[in-house]
Amino acid sequence: MGSTFGQLFRIHTFGESHGGGVGVVIDGCPPRIEISQEEIQHDLDRRKPGQSEITTPRKEADQAEILSGVFEGKTIGSPISILVRNKDARPEAYSEMKEKYRPSHADYTYDAKFGIRNHEGGGRSSARETIGRVAAAAIAKKVLTAQFADDLEIVAYVKTVRDIEAEVDSDSVTLADVESNIVRTGDPAAAEKMIELIKEMRADGNSVGGTIECVIRNCPVGLGMPVFDRLEADLAKAMLSLPATKGFEVGSGFAGTQLTGRDHNDPFRMEGDRVRTASNRSGGVQGGISNGENIIFRVAFKPTATIMTAQDTVSTEKEDTELTGRGRHDPCVLPRAVPIVEAMSALVLCDHALRQRAQCGEG
Amino acid sequence: MGSTFGQLFRIHTFGESHGGGVGVVIDGCPPRIEISQEEIQHDLDRRKPGQSEITTPRKEADQAEILSGVFEGKTIGSPISILVRNKDARPEAYSEMKEKYRPSHADYTYDAKFGIRNHEGGGRSSARETIGRVAAAAIAKKVLTAQFADDLEIVAYVKTVRDIEAEVDSDSVTLADVESNIVRTGDPAAAEKMIELIKEMRADGNSVGGTIECVIRNCPVGLGMPVFDRLEADLAKAMLSLPATKGFEVGSGFAGTQLTGRDHNDPFRMEGDRVRTASNRSGGVQGGISNGENIIFRVAFKPTATIMTAQDTVSTEKEDTELTGRGRHDPCVLPRAVPIVEAMSALVLCDHALRQRAQCGEG
Amino acid sequence: MGSTFGQLFRIHTFGESHGGGVGVVIDGCPPRIEISQEEIQHDLDRRKPGQSEITTPRKEADQAEILSGVFEGKTIGSPISILVRNKDARPEAYSEMKEKYRPSHADYTYDAKFGIRNHEGGGRSSARETIGRVAAAAIAKKVLTAQFADDLEIVAYVKTVRDIEAEVDSDSVTLADVESNIVRTGDPAAAEKMIELIKEMRADGNSVGGTIECVIRNCPVGLGMPVFDRLEADLAKAMLSLPATKGFEVGSGFAGTQLTGRDHNDPFRMEGDRVRTASNRSGGVQGGISNGENIIFRVAFKPTATIMTAQDTVSTEKEDTELTGRGRHDPCVLPRAVPIVEAMSALVLCDHALRQRAQCGEG
Amino acid sequence: MGSTFGQLFRIHTFGESHGGGVGVVIDGCPPRIEISQEEIQHDLDRRKPGQSEITTPRKEADQAEILSGVFEGKTIGSPISILVRNKDARPEAYSEMKEKYRPSHADYTYDAKFGIRNHEGGGRSSARETIGRVAAAAIAKKVLTAQFADDLEIVAYVKTVRDIEAEVDSDSVTLADVESNIVRTGDPAAAEKMIELIKEMRADGNSVGGTIECVIRNCPVGLGMPVFDRLEADLAKAMLSLPATKGFEVGSGFAGTQLTGRDHNDPFRMEGDRVRTASNRSGGVQGGISNGENIIFRVAFKPTATIMTAQDTVSTEKEDTELTGRGRHDPCVLPRAVPIVEAMSALVLCDHALRQRAQCGEG
């Protein structure tokens, strides 16, 4: 049950790092949405390993095959199943991990929970699982723009790498800006420093974390449900369901606790016939429901747990021991996490758009 | 669908601020759990309004009635329904809110979404809704201690009010420490300053926010599911589903992004026959699953949106206007939010404990 | 989890025969639907005990109170909670049932499953639980006619009582026809015989069963989902979830197995611009989806398990013993089951209408 | 959403008759269950086409590939994904079906619902979809016998083909009995007549239906949930979700309506320390919960809709026309439906076993 996300645009991911492959089944997708293998591949390519000098050198083409649910280029309302084969598996690199738990990885807790574990490449806890999410989101975005908001924009970008902070204007930053540099930030000056820091960390066998900011522009008013399934609650869950995440904040976030109500509130004002807010400390969501302003949130990613240094740990035999990281890895997960943050945002929005249509009709 | 929380220990809350009442239906509760009206009432009393000089003066006894699911003092496995009547309703205080949207409240978005709104006391968006959560959590805690971890402790406390930070030892802080002061922090020195600040804000017709930290001690190893329903993802959703929240972080959180992997990782070590970590930057959760260390997280609450000052806003007729806050309100939501944060934690843990038992058995 | 029905128009019932009351929480109801306490009461009155000389003499006004979700006569999109108090409880009549399992009742299995049981009036297994379903369905019908099919008709009627079969024209039978006789069939001649048989059974301390047929006219084309949530599958589940049911068949049903394909198929033909079928052995559903023809199905109800005769049984102490039925009961459940069958039909249709709108839009 | 079955042992099927393939993702499976490709294949082989002279000649090896969730021969608690490629596709055989709706098939309703349709081989409405169910059930059976009831037996058999009725002793019939004849009944004498009738029908370009009976022996006491998710309700839904089904009855079923309560009730009696019933008209389920007696139910299957005769129908252009069946098909679906009925039973039981463990613990 833990591999399902969404209520109406519902995705089920499957697959481990090593094995037959990874993928997703999407149930509840509206029919007659045009989608091509290429569109899905385009998004997967932004996520795939080996795409730049600051990511893992694992070589995976991550070639997607649509197994079902699409006929003559259009969705038919049946489950859409997408499979990506694992190719560049190197299980032998993980033999030591079979007997020792990698610190701050899922090895120990998986063993403790299930009494069994696929140790190769982290098994189910591998970030390869997110392939299914990205593939599904490629379709979610098509649904959103085809049926709910043709001008919808979801743009995520690296906001900080450790203490290097990018200056990015969330009102105007574009996907092209983000894709213009391999670290995927919107600030060319910061990009250089970030890349340098990441390379330095890799050279040192170390790793680094940071934050990703995401802005959603032109989101329809009215998405999100009162009480539990507030839009920001579902976004928080979506983001914290990503590997290596430690925090989420929307709008003013933690910094907003430093303001008084008088300074924090967003006054309403009319702009033509549209209700707007003069400021946006709410981050585009009020009472759990989108208000039409930009939705802005930030996600904290810890430094990559795999490091090339000897660390204290314990064995599966429950004895103290040491382990030095091996295998291919990203010294900083942020550049490849950017498209995944966008993907999870699209999945949340698409799900809530369908929920809104179900309950409240189309207008 | 938005008023349901949990997969197996499943709660459905209902009710608006003004009207017949608020409450909850709990489905999936294990049978033969001893529970009394008094135990539920005890928790509700920590949440109720009017309990101290820094909370809203609204007078509500919040008297709970168990309508079903309990027989001769024990749960019977049937849905447990609990009702709390609304007593001290003053709909007349909200007449102006009928025609004007309160800034940073849910008034506008509810109207935009549903095309209709119960404007009295905020209707469904009122924090009175959390009564159902607290009542359900009183039972969840009984289930957890009776069947999964008799020494489980969930302690939340105010960590900051605006810029005043409490020094609290999360390993040792007790419920009694927290209840010893009306602001519900674990640091007597900070408590006084916090109370003073809140009173000052109220006197000024203003409001203030802050953060709550929560520690869960003696949580069983193995709770949480890989991928989407990671324990921290469900906690994040639980917390962000509370009114006025803007952020969530677990373990090292946002600050953890300032460390390198070498400093951030938690080395494993044996302690007797128990696998422990030497540090706890993971915050008790690895790979989405509890590892037996303390689970620690923080939640950001914005300053209360209702302030006693004239603010710019718009009318339901879509014209610019002004509104001055009225009605009874909390100048700072944190003291009353403390038991609610604990409640949501208990609901998440109980749900995952049942999920763990379903899939993996009891041992 | 077993007390929830529906995916989008989702109801949660609660309550036992004796105790605080029974009721329902409806989540996902569209906003702005006009609904009054009287409309709900009207439907509950058709279900309530003591309404005629062939039903149980238990006196319950079954007065419904809407606790939430309705404001100024309209739904607001929040959970609608409805409560009916238990009044005429006579727990003393059940003292013997505390120690002995009533044959063909749920006493033994509830005890075996939960290790505890509210023995008063059957507790959760009492047909009083269906009050919540009927109340919810009153609203579901309003949603359906307001938003999906203003000429929708759902008419159920007693088709057989033991071997007495009613002649009813499913194309034309009306609610008024059914309500014109206390046994609720559409055939006046059969009604008399049925009533006579039921009275005879009661006089003998015995009981009798039969079948209810239900026709849904003017159902929109396209309701139902491929594969698991086929419309007839959800109807089957809905009907078999009612107490005392033993079978369900749609269209040609079991009798259809006597035909060959050539005789069984329903040829299509155009009627104006509408696709119709020349016959309707499919029963209005093809491939799990409504085709616009009348949906017709039948439900088998066993004879009431409570009889006024000594029967062999066992005690909770696991010893052979005897038990003679006591308490008030219906010698035949069919007359009061008619509105419940209609109610469950409405719930299934409303849920699928919302699901259809979510996935496929409104047109 | 319509392609998911089960709450805890949750399966998601995907795939159309023609296209990349069909399959299933199983989420929530307990870890450490031994399962091999061969065990799954064994069950698929009972379902596959072309296995005897009375089934469709379509040649499909239906070779299953386990893509994930199994490591070194055991389940690991992660989603188990199984894929079967479509090989012997003949889309050209369906070109006429592209423009004409086959009577009593899903062609028209799929078009009406989704506005698009994969017409090749019936697309999603093809019985090939059930491959995923059978594969998942192979694992469900392993879970049940490994963790809940090692002597559990689920045996389905053809009870009637049109008016030919088999005499089968449900207490003793074995899988071997059923597999001893190609029509899959438990009565050799009837088998011959049934086979003859089916061959006759095929020769005539016609088709025939019948009923399947299924007995579940040694089911644990306590499976099933009060109210909506009664065991028989979930079985009814499971069976009516199968293509070509028109009815379901449990225990005494429709025939039970001919008895009075005195004759219908099942008296309890002790057998050693076990509570038994002297008769079993309840069909092993009381109050929606298994009582330890044999669970017995019957399912009605209509005659195959595809017949080799000219029939009236309409075109997608909404004009009256004629259509003669083509393509490979089963003149009687019953022999191949037998393993599918067993499979759905196993899925229902496994799901309820996990639900029971979640709520009530293991003992």
Tab-separated table of C-alpha atoms in Angstrom, chain D residues 102-236:
chain	number	residue	atom	x	y	z
D	102	ARG	CA	-20.419	-6.087	-31.139
D	103	PRO	CA	-23.744	-6.883	-29.416
D	104	SER	CA	-23.514	-7.583	-25.678
D	105	HIS	CA	-19.842	-6.594	-25.668
D	106	ALA	CA	-18.257	-3.518	-24.093
D	107	ASP	CA	-17.535	-1.773	-27.396
D	108	TYR	CA	-20.373	0.700	-27.269
D	109	THR	CA	-20.204	1.531	-23.592
D	110	TYR	CA	-16.431	2.060	-23.670
D	111	ASP	CA	-16.868	4.466	-26.558
D	112	ALA	CA	-19.732	6.218	-24.823
D	113	LYS	CA	-17.798	6.562	-21.608
D	114	PHE	CA	-14.317	7.435	-22.782
D	115	GLY	CA	-14.867	8.854	-26.252
D	116	ILE	CA	-12.079	6.593	-27.440
D	117	ARG	CA	-11.503	2.850	-27.560
D	118	ASN	CA	-8.830	0.311	-28.336
D	119	HIS	CA	-10.959	-1.932	-30.521
D	120	GLU	CA	-8.334	-4.626	-31.002
D	121	GLY	CA	-9.454	-7.756	-29.242
D	122	GLY	CA	-11.762	-5.820	-26.987
D	123	GLY	CA	-8.902	-3.785	-25.541
D	124	ARG	CA	-9.177	-3.457	-21.815
D	125	SER	CA	-12.438	-5.438	-21.685
D	126	SER	CA	-10.669	-8.567	-22.903
D	127	ALA	CA	-10.530	-11.493	-20.535
D	128	ARG	CA	-6.762	-11.330	-20.949
D	129	GLU	CA	-6.922	-8.759	-18.148
D	130	THR	CA	-7.593	-11.636	-15.753
D	131	ILE	CA	-4.028	-12.865	-16.251
D	132	GLY	CA	-2.916	-10.311	-13.702
D	133	ARG	CA	-5.499	-11.545	-11.240
D	134	VAL	CA	-4.451	-15.153	-11.595
D	135	ALA	CA	-0.773	-14.306	-11.211
D	136	ALA	CA	-1.471	-12.257	-8.101
D	137	ALA	CA	-3.630	-15.000	-6.660
D	138	ALA	CA	-0.819	-17.519	-6.989
D	139	ILE	CA	1.013	-15.398	-4.451
D	140	ALA	CA	-2.078	-14.763	-2.334
D	141	LYS	CA	-2.507	-18.499	-1.935
D	142	LYS	CA	1.090	-18.819	-0.759
D	143	VAL	CA	0.513	-16.094	1.824
D	144	LEU	CA	-2.657	-17.747	3.067
D	145	THR	CA	-1.172	-21.186	3.489
D	146	ALA	CA	2.132	-19.902	4.880
D	147	GLN	CA	0.663	-17.552	7.446
D	148	PHE	CA	-3.030	-18.172	8.036
D	149	ALA	CA	-4.273	-21.660	7.195
D	150	ASP	CA	-1.914	-24.290	5.899
D	151	ASP	CA	-4.796	-26.629	5.054
D	152	LEU	CA	-6.867	-24.048	3.205
D	153	GLU	CA	-8.461	-25.393	0.037
D	154	ILE	CA	-10.178	-23.407	-2.685
D	155	VAL	CA	-11.830	-25.597	-5.290
D	156	ALA	CA	-14.048	-24.276	-8.060
D	157	TYR	CA	-15.798	-26.387	-10.673
D	158	VAL	CA	-18.354	-26.121	-13.402
D	159	LYS	CA	-21.708	-26.833	-11.792
D	160	THR	CA	-23.929	-26.397	-14.836
D	161	VAL	CA	-23.576	-25.848	-18.540
D	162	ARG	CA	-26.942	-24.587	-19.732
D	163	ASP	CA	-29.298	-27.300	-18.384
D	164	ILE	CA	-26.703	-29.992	-17.700
D	165	GLU	CA	-26.022	-30.126	-13.981
D	166	ALA	CA	-23.069	-31.820	-12.367
D	167	GLU	CA	-23.389	-33.812	-9.160
D	168	VAL	CA	-20.456	-32.737	-7.047
D	169	ASP	CA	-19.811	-33.300	-3.369
D	170	SER	CA	-18.439	-29.980	-2.187
D	171	ASP	CA	-17.011	-31.572	0.951
D	172	SER	CA	-14.697	-33.855	-0.950
D	173	VAL	CA	-14.177	-32.649	-4.518
D	174	THR	CA	-10.498	-32.113	-5.282
D	175	LEU	CA	-8.526	-30.024	-7.676
D	176	ALA	CA	-7.442	-33.264	-9.316
D	177	ASP	CA	-11.074	-34.251	-9.892
D	178	VAL	CA	-11.687	-30.942	-11.564
D	179	GLU	CA	-8.553	-31.089	-13.674
D	180	SER	CA	-9.365	-34.617	-14.808
D	181	ASN	CA	-11.694	-33.316	-17.503
D	182	ILE	CA	-11.370	-30.419	-19.924
D	183	VAL	CA	-14.656	-28.815	-18.958
D	184	ARG	CA	-13.467	-28.646	-15.350
D	185	THR	CA	-16.402	-30.114	-13.511
D	186	GLY	CA	-16.213	-32.608	-10.662
D	187	ASP	CA	-18.668	-35.087	-12.182
D	188	PRO	CA	-17.267	-37.325	-14.956
D	189	ALA	CA	-20.704	-38.260	-16.235
D	190	ALA	CA	-21.788	-34.693	-16.623
D	191	ALA	CA	-18.428	-33.747	-18.092
D	192	GLU	CA	-18.998	-35.760	-21.195
D	193	LYS	CA	-22.403	-34.271	-21.822
D	194	MET	CA	-21.118	-30.773	-21.200
D	195	ILE	CA	-18.251	-31.206	-23.631
D	196	GLU	CA	-20.590	-32.561	-26.236
D	197	LEU	CA	-22.926	-29.610	-25.832
D	198	ILE	CA	-20.090	-27.111	-26.086
D	199	LYS	CA	-18.760	-28.736	-29.248
D	200	GLU	CA	-22.223	-28.721	-30.706
D	201	MET	CA	-22.556	-25.051	-29.954
D	202	ARG	CA	-19.235	-24.252	-31.539
D	203	ALA	CA	-20.114	-26.227	-34.619
D	204	ASP	CA	-23.251	-24.163	-34.863
D	205	GLY	CA	-21.379	-20.881	-34.435
D	206	ASN	CA	-23.299	-20.445	-31.219
D	207	SER	CA	-22.293	-20.293	-27.553
D	208	VAL	CA	-23.455	-21.357	-24.140
D	209	GLY	CA	-23.181	-20.327	-20.473
D	210	GLY	CA	-23.613	-21.927	-17.083
D	211	THR	CA	-22.628	-21.718	-13.459
D	212	ILE	CA	-19.486	-22.297	-11.476
D	213	GLU	CA	-19.604	-23.384	-7.862
D	214	CYS	CA	-16.711	-22.736	-5.535
D	215	VAL	CA	-16.001	-24.233	-2.132
D	216	ILE	CA	-13.469	-22.901	0.336
D	217	ARG	CA	-12.525	-25.439	2.986
D	218	ASN	CA	-10.670	-24.770	6.235
D	219	CYS	CA	-11.088	-21.033	6.054
D	220	PRO	CA	-10.083	-19.437	9.356
D	221	VAL	CA	-12.933	-18.185	11.527
D	222	GLY	CA	-13.235	-14.428	11.670
D	223	LEU	CA	-12.526	-13.215	8.131
D	224	GLY	CA	-14.780	-10.457	6.832
D	225	MET	CA	-15.797	-7.097	8.215
D	226	PRO	CA	-19.121	-5.947	9.588
D	227	VAL	CA	-21.324	-3.757	7.478
D	228	PHE	CA	-19.951	-2.995	3.998
D	229	ASP	CA	-16.960	-5.251	3.597
D	230	ARG	CA	-18.754	-8.432	4.551
D	231	LEU	CA	-16.928	-11.429	3.215
D	232	GLU	CA	-19.813	-12.389	0.922
D	233	ALA	CA	-20.115	-8.788	-0.291
D	234	ASP	CA	-16.470	-8.748	-1.292
D	235	LEU	CA	-16.820	-12.170	-2.898
D	236	ALA	CA	-19.875	-10.947	-4.788
